[in-house]
Amino acid sequence: MTMLADRMSVVKPSPSMAVSQAAKALAAQGIEVADLGLGEPDFNTPSHVIEAAHQAALAGDTRYTATGGAPATKAAVCKKFRRENGLEFSADEVVVANGAKQIIFNALMATLEEGDEVILAAPYFVSYPDMALMLGGRPVVVECAREDGFKLTPEALAAAITPKSKWLILNAPGNPSGAVYTVEELQALGRVLADHPNLMILSDEIYEHIVFDGRAFTSFGKACPELRDRTLIVNGVAKAYAMTGWRIGYGAGPAELIKGMTTVQSQSTTNACSVAQAATVAALIGPQDEVARFRDAFERRRDLVVDGINAIPGLALDAPQGAFYAYVDCSGIMGKTAPDGTVLETDPQVTKFLLDEARVAAVPGAAYGLSPFFRLSTATADEVLTAAISRIRDAVARLR
Ligand code: PMP
């Protein structure tokens, strides 16, 4: 008997979770591992946010809310878009779900026909291709070179578009690349998209607050207002407010799409947790000073990792412009032989070598559609990062 549906044959569990599990398994044997696999801030949720959730629960805010988000949550989301992005949305143009991932899933579920193409800029967030595949779509991967700052160029975008193209998924600041587009770069992509009125744009802006070197973030919606009627902006509280476990994401876009996504949600998970929604209101409209503190910490760690990695012969890292990852170019160690005799030919072999020899958990570039690279999460304590880099240096020195 085969228990699982055919569609499961094309999807795989999240590779960053798999790496983390391998690290935890070693830790359970008493072997200390620096887990730089999972992308999750190591800070606590700001206390005023936790307090708001506590008060909401005590006040009886413990029941179903409206499917697409309680009125107060939607109002806070609209306020956030106005204040931070200069964008106006009404309540029927926003939807709240159990994480940004569910927003993306619902959007693809509500729109993809069998065989519709979803254009992805590699290196991409690992869940995009698998969600598209699960829902009958076909990922079309455009590799974005390190020399181009891992950014999608207008030429490459134009070449990827076909009559079957349904979505372009953009993500900036990017996971895993840290790439941030300038307004001009977004507008250049917008000019290509203007010629293809049936193509929708999903802009995943979940790392918007984590930008470095004094950069300003511009939402795709602000850069390309002429595409508003087919743009879905995806965001959430997980990264900006250290709220990964609260599972709140939100989307803003055309009312027809938002309504479809809300219908999907009404027949699957209903509303996002009422208490987490109350916490989200406090996060979005309350004091914002923790956001800047987190960003400063991520920038300091970025510098630490860039300096450390570039001091290792064979590895190279251009300073990420945002997010909290380092996408390390390991082409300089490919072809070398690990102490166990393995000739490093693929980046999964490199990350296995790093786990075995350096006790550092990293995710192979293959998971993000662009090789040979590996991703380190820099959302980790400075001491852990420093120790990890020094162990990577020693391990690389043992390659022959
Ligand atoms: N988009 C990107 C680019 C991400 O990196 C992540 C989290 N790793 C998500 C979405 C998921 O966010 P959430 O936890 O809100 O589902």
XYZ file of C-alpha atoms and ligand atoms in Angstrom:
416
model
C 0.000 0.000 0.000
C 1.246 3.453 -0.749
C -0.072 5.763 1.873
C 1.032 9.075 0.456
C -0.355 11.033 -2.449
C 1.692 11.456 -5.622
C 2.188 15.131 -4.841
C 4.316 14.150 -1.839
C 6.896 12.543 -4.118
C 8.031 15.962 -5.290
C 8.359 17.693 -1.920
C 10.995 17.282 0.770
C 11.196 18.407 4.376
C 12.850 21.777 4.967
C 16.639 21.211 4.679
C 17.506 23.785 7.326
C 15.326 21.864 9.788
C 17.103 18.646 8.732
C 20.523 20.172 9.409
C 19.367 21.389 12.794
C 18.128 17.904 13.619
C 21.508 16.387 12.715
C 23.138 18.941 15.020
C 20.717 18.118 17.838
C 21.387 14.390 17.394
C 25.125 14.991 17.891
C 24.400 17.241 20.866
C 22.329 14.419 22.399
C 25.487 12.239 22.272
C 27.275 14.904 24.278
C 29.120 16.322 21.261
C 29.084 20.097 21.246
C 27.939 21.500 17.900
C 27.670 25.136 16.826
C 24.243 25.149 15.198
C 24.354 27.793 12.485
C 21.629 25.988 10.570
C 18.359 27.546 11.604
C 17.461 31.163 10.832
C 15.905 32.369 14.022
C 16.773 35.412 16.167
C 18.262 34.371 19.506
C 16.646 37.333 21.288
C 13.575 37.286 23.491
C 10.329 38.759 22.258
C 10.112 42.338 23.655
C 8.464 42.233 27.078
C 5.698 44.733 26.239
C 4.607 42.336 23.479
C 4.456 39.390 25.871
C 2.576 41.557 28.356
C -0.017 42.475 25.711
C -0.594 38.776 24.974
C -0.987 38.035 28.676
C -3.486 40.857 29.163
C -5.442 39.827 26.061
C -5.752 36.254 27.311
C -6.893 37.432 30.749
C -9.439 39.743 29.125
C -11.050 36.801 27.326
C -9.467 37.290 23.918
C -9.286 33.507 23.671
C -11.848 32.688 20.992
C -11.996 32.440 17.225
C -11.329 35.747 15.541
C -12.407 36.754 12.041
C -10.728 34.318 9.622
C -8.458 36.829 7.938
C -7.506 38.541 11.199
C -9.299 40.412 13.989
C -10.232 44.007 13.065
C -7.609 45.349 15.500
C -4.868 43.184 13.944
C -5.786 44.260 10.428
C -5.855 47.897 11.548
C -2.345 47.508 13.035
C -1.105 45.924 9.798
C -2.584 48.794 7.732
C -0.977 51.277 10.103
C 2.391 49.546 9.754
C 2.238 49.724 5.936
C 1.365 53.426 6.097
C 4.057 54.298 8.650
C 6.941 52.154 7.409
C 6.293 51.679 3.716
C 4.192 54.681 2.679
C 1.478 52.335 1.402
C -2.281 52.582 1.895
C -4.292 49.390 2.273
C -7.859 48.889 3.454
C -8.975 46.015 5.693
C -10.160 43.944 2.722
C -6.693 44.199 1.183
C -4.849 42.580 4.110
C -4.918 39.101 5.634
C -3.294 37.658 8.758
C -2.163 34.020 8.944
C -0.060 31.580 10.956
C 3.271 32.897 9.714
C 4.500 34.399 6.480
C 4.855 30.850 5.197
C 1.122 30.297 5.428
C 0.500 33.560 3.594
C 2.692 32.324 0.724
C 1.110 28.873 0.771
C -2.424 30.315 0.730
C -1.553 32.666 -2.120
C -0.182 29.836 -4.268
C -3.062 27.549 -3.272
C -5.596 30.183 -4.272
C -4.025 30.934 -7.659
C -1.947 28.126 -9.202
C -3.336 25.967 -11.960
C -1.556 22.701 -12.773
C 1.666 23.513 -14.630
C 1.681 27.239 -13.888
C 5.209 28.562 -13.583
C 6.611 30.281 -10.528
C 9.790 32.242 -11.205
C 12.326 32.026 -8.390
C 15.589 33.926 -8.064
C 18.271 31.562 -6.725
C 19.545 31.473 -4.084
C 15.935 31.359 -2.856
C 14.136 30.665 0.442
C 13.889 26.856 0.606
C 10.114 26.683 0.923
C 9.219 28.491 -2.319
C 9.899 25.641 -4.785
C 8.398 22.948 -2.601
C 5.226 24.920 -1.938
C 4.851 25.566 -5.658
C 5.431 21.858 -6.442
C 3.017 20.696 -3.769
C 0.315 22.857 -5.324
C 0.876 21.712 -8.899
C 3.092 24.609 -9.967
C 6.431 24.433 -11.739
C 9.355 26.334 -10.222
C 11.438 28.144 -12.834
C 14.775 28.877 -11.246
C 16.878 31.825 -12.356
C 20.390 31.619 -10.947
C 21.598 35.004 -9.698
C 25.367 35.173 -9.685
C 27.526 36.272 -6.788
C 29.032 38.851 -9.196
C 25.520 40.410 -9.512
C 25.176 40.503 -5.717
C 22.823 37.484 -6.018
C 20.206 39.826 -7.502
C 17.790 39.137 -10.319
C 18.619 41.254 -13.356
C 15.920 42.610 -15.707
C 17.472 40.630 -18.596
C 17.369 37.343 -16.688
C 13.785 38.027 -15.595
C 12.677 38.802 -19.170
C 14.291 35.573 -20.398
C 12.482 33.489 -17.750
C 8.954 34.723 -18.528
C 6.726 32.463 -20.649
C 2.962 32.426 -21.309
C 2.709 29.962 -18.384
C 4.357 32.314 -15.869
C 1.963 32.996 -12.996
C 4.143 34.410 -10.233
C 7.488 36.028 -9.715
C 8.667 35.588 -6.128
C 11.106 38.243 -4.971
C 12.678 38.257 -1.531
C 14.726 41.144 -0.217
C 16.557 41.417 2.063
C 17.186 37.914 0.841
C 17.424 34.618 2.650
C 20.100 33.279 2.210
C 21.926 35.971 0.212
C 21.237 39.121 2.252
C 20.760 40.951 -1.060
C 18.854 44.239 -0.902
C 17.599 45.880 -4.115
C 17.805 49.619 -4.668
C 14.657 51.473 -5.747
C 16.135 51.768 -9.253
C 16.779 48.021 -9.431
C 13.188 47.269 -8.362
C 11.862 49.728 -10.925
C 13.976 48.144 -13.668
C 12.347 44.792 -12.831
C 8.992 46.597 -12.747
C 9.477 47.798 -16.332
C 9.907 44.193 -17.500
C 6.844 43.116 -15.508
C 4.747 45.934 -16.991
C 4.808 44.104 -20.327
C 3.329 40.934 -18.804
C -0.053 41.830 -17.305
C -0.910 38.235 -16.288
C 2.144 37.792 -14.108
C 1.691 38.393 -10.380
C 4.452 39.478 -8.027
C 4.955 38.141 -4.540
C 7.383 40.345 -2.598
C 8.571 38.645 0.582
C 9.734 41.512 2.799
C 10.028 39.654 6.099
C 13.611 40.897 6.693
C 12.798 44.543 5.930
C 14.087 45.820 9.276
C 17.363 43.951 9.078
C 19.337 46.141 6.645
C 22.909 47.283 7.200
C 25.331 50.135 6.565
C 22.606 52.751 6.969
C 20.637 51.406 3.998
C 16.970 52.353 3.667
C 14.477 49.649 2.761
C 11.927 50.274 0.019
C 8.943 48.004 -0.393
C 8.364 46.656 -3.896
C 4.862 48.119 -3.556
C 6.288 51.608 -3.067
C 8.858 51.263 -5.864
C 6.336 49.974 -8.430
C 2.885 51.423 -7.600
C 1.732 50.785 -11.181
C 1.840 47.025 -10.423
C -0.274 47.346 -7.295
C -3.236 45.452 -8.749
C -1.097 42.296 -9.051
C 1.406 42.595 -6.212
C 1.185 40.680 -2.948
C 3.440 41.967 -0.177
C 4.320 39.336 2.409
C 5.638 40.205 5.838
C 5.430 39.055 9.448
C 6.613 39.634 12.985
C 8.975 36.649 13.281
C 12.260 38.276 12.284
C 11.758 41.949 13.212
C 10.413 41.307 16.711
C 12.039 37.957 17.547
C 8.613 36.276 17.398
C 9.226 33.117 15.346
C 7.226 30.935 17.729
C 4.149 33.155 17.780
C 3.462 32.281 14.134
C 2.025 35.487 12.734
C 2.489 36.620 9.157
C 0.452 38.965 7.022
C -0.094 39.829 3.402
C -1.336 42.890 1.535
C -2.585 42.901 -2.030
C -5.595 43.124 -4.328
C -8.910 42.412 -2.583
C -9.811 39.548 -4.952
C -6.608 37.680 -4.128
C -6.907 38.411 -0.395
C -10.468 37.069 -0.446
C -9.316 33.840 -2.136
C -6.519 33.419 0.385
C -8.949 33.998 3.237
C -11.253 31.308 1.841
C -8.341 28.830 1.739
C -7.602 29.670 5.357
C -11.245 29.417 6.416
C -11.241 25.783 5.250
C -7.893 24.873 6.763
C -6.553 26.625 9.856
C -9.293 29.241 10.461
C -7.747 32.287 12.142
C -4.242 32.826 13.479
C -4.035 32.444 17.282
C -6.042 35.203 18.988
C -3.435 35.804 21.680
C -0.608 35.960 19.143
C -2.660 38.479 17.175
C -2.887 40.681 20.275
C 0.891 40.399 20.660
C 1.265 41.385 17.013
C -0.775 44.550 17.513
C 1.560 45.536 20.364
C 4.627 44.709 18.249
C 3.467 46.664 15.202
C 2.139 49.788 16.894
C 4.112 49.833 20.177
C 7.654 51.104 20.849
C 10.109 50.119 18.094
C 13.460 50.537 19.883
C 14.113 46.777 20.189
C 13.939 46.463 16.401
C 16.920 48.807 16.049
C 18.787 47.027 18.838
C 18.339 43.652 17.125
C 19.461 45.118 13.801
C 22.616 46.587 15.354
C 23.470 43.211 16.886
C 22.952 41.468 13.531
C 25.169 44.025 11.812
C 27.964 43.507 14.353
C 27.763 39.748 13.860
C 27.708 40.196 10.091
C 31.019 42.055 10.356
C 32.460 39.388 12.612
C 31.552 36.610 10.181
C 32.662 38.487 7.046
C 36.096 39.157 8.559
C 36.426 35.635 9.942
C 35.373 33.795 6.775
C 37.469 35.916 4.418
C 40.542 35.124 6.523
C 40.116 31.423 5.641
C 41.905 30.441 2.401
C 39.400 28.890 -0.031
C 36.277 30.566 1.404
C 34.857 33.928 0.344
C 31.986 36.083 1.548
C 30.851 39.472 0.225
C 29.299 41.520 3.036
C 25.555 40.721 3.144
C 23.453 43.894 2.911
C 20.697 42.619 5.164
C 19.004 39.623 6.853
C 21.012 37.389 9.193
C 22.802 34.894 7.017
C 26.183 34.452 5.397
C 26.105 32.706 2.016
C 29.678 31.536 1.814
C 31.325 30.784 -1.541
C 33.241 27.519 -1.087
C 34.412 27.055 -4.693
C 37.990 27.464 -3.431
C 37.893 24.197 -1.475
C 36.043 22.059 -4.018
C 38.119 19.123 -5.241
C 40.066 18.915 -1.982
C 40.106 15.780 0.155
C 38.618 15.624 3.650
C 40.358 13.651 6.449
C 37.873 10.760 5.937
C 38.977 10.493 2.290
C 35.924 12.184 0.740
C 36.778 14.359 -2.242
C 34.614 17.489 -1.876
C 32.607 17.651 -5.076
C 29.247 19.010 -3.906
C 28.257 21.514 -1.262
C 26.304 18.904 0.753
C 29.670 17.110 1.053
C 31.149 20.390 2.281
C 28.492 20.810 4.979
C 28.937 17.173 6.039
C 32.671 17.840 6.296
C 31.959 20.968 8.394
C 29.715 18.980 10.721
C 32.198 16.076 11.067
C 35.410 18.065 11.307
C 34.411 21.479 12.675
C 31.252 20.520 14.582
C 29.480 23.357 12.801
C 25.996 22.857 11.356
C 25.510 24.754 8.076
C 23.039 24.348 5.214
C 24.347 23.424 1.742
C 23.822 25.824 -1.158
C 22.067 23.015 -3.063
C 19.060 23.648 -0.805
C 18.834 27.214 -2.116
C 19.349 26.443 -5.782
C 22.847 27.913 -6.155
C 26.112 26.003 -5.650
C 28.820 25.709 -4.427
C 27.951 27.681 -1.315
C 26.898 27.029 2.252
C 24.719 29.162 4.510
C 25.592 30.119 8.045
C 22.968 31.774 10.228
C 24.407 34.780 12.035
C 21.437 35.027 14.391
C 23.607 33.366 17.009
C 25.560 34.623 20.023
C 28.914 36.276 19.186
C 30.885 33.651 21.169
C 29.254 30.797 19.248
C 30.039 32.507 15.936
C 33.644 33.184 16.922
C 34.185 29.591 18.055
C 32.496 28.232 14.917
C 34.676 30.295 12.591
C 37.844 29.269 14.341
C 36.839 25.582 14.065
C 35.989 26.028 10.369
C 39.441 27.571 9.852
C 41.147 24.594 11.542
C 39.057 22.062 9.621
C 39.721 23.712 6.252
C 43.435 23.683 7.085
C 43.223 19.856 7.348
C 41.954 19.523 3.765
C 44.452 18.072 1.319
N 10.174 34.111 4.131
C 11.497 34.042 4.296
C 12.390 34.599 3.244
C 12.044 33.425 5.429
O 13.372 33.339 5.583
C 11.179 32.880 6.396
C 11.680 32.210 7.649
N 12.854 31.511 7.584
C 9.811 32.978 6.178
C 9.340 33.591 5.045
C 8.837 32.355 7.150
O 8.372 33.252 8.077
P 7.318 32.826 9.191
O 8.098 32.296 10.341
O 6.559 34.063 9.494
O 6.444 31.773 8.589
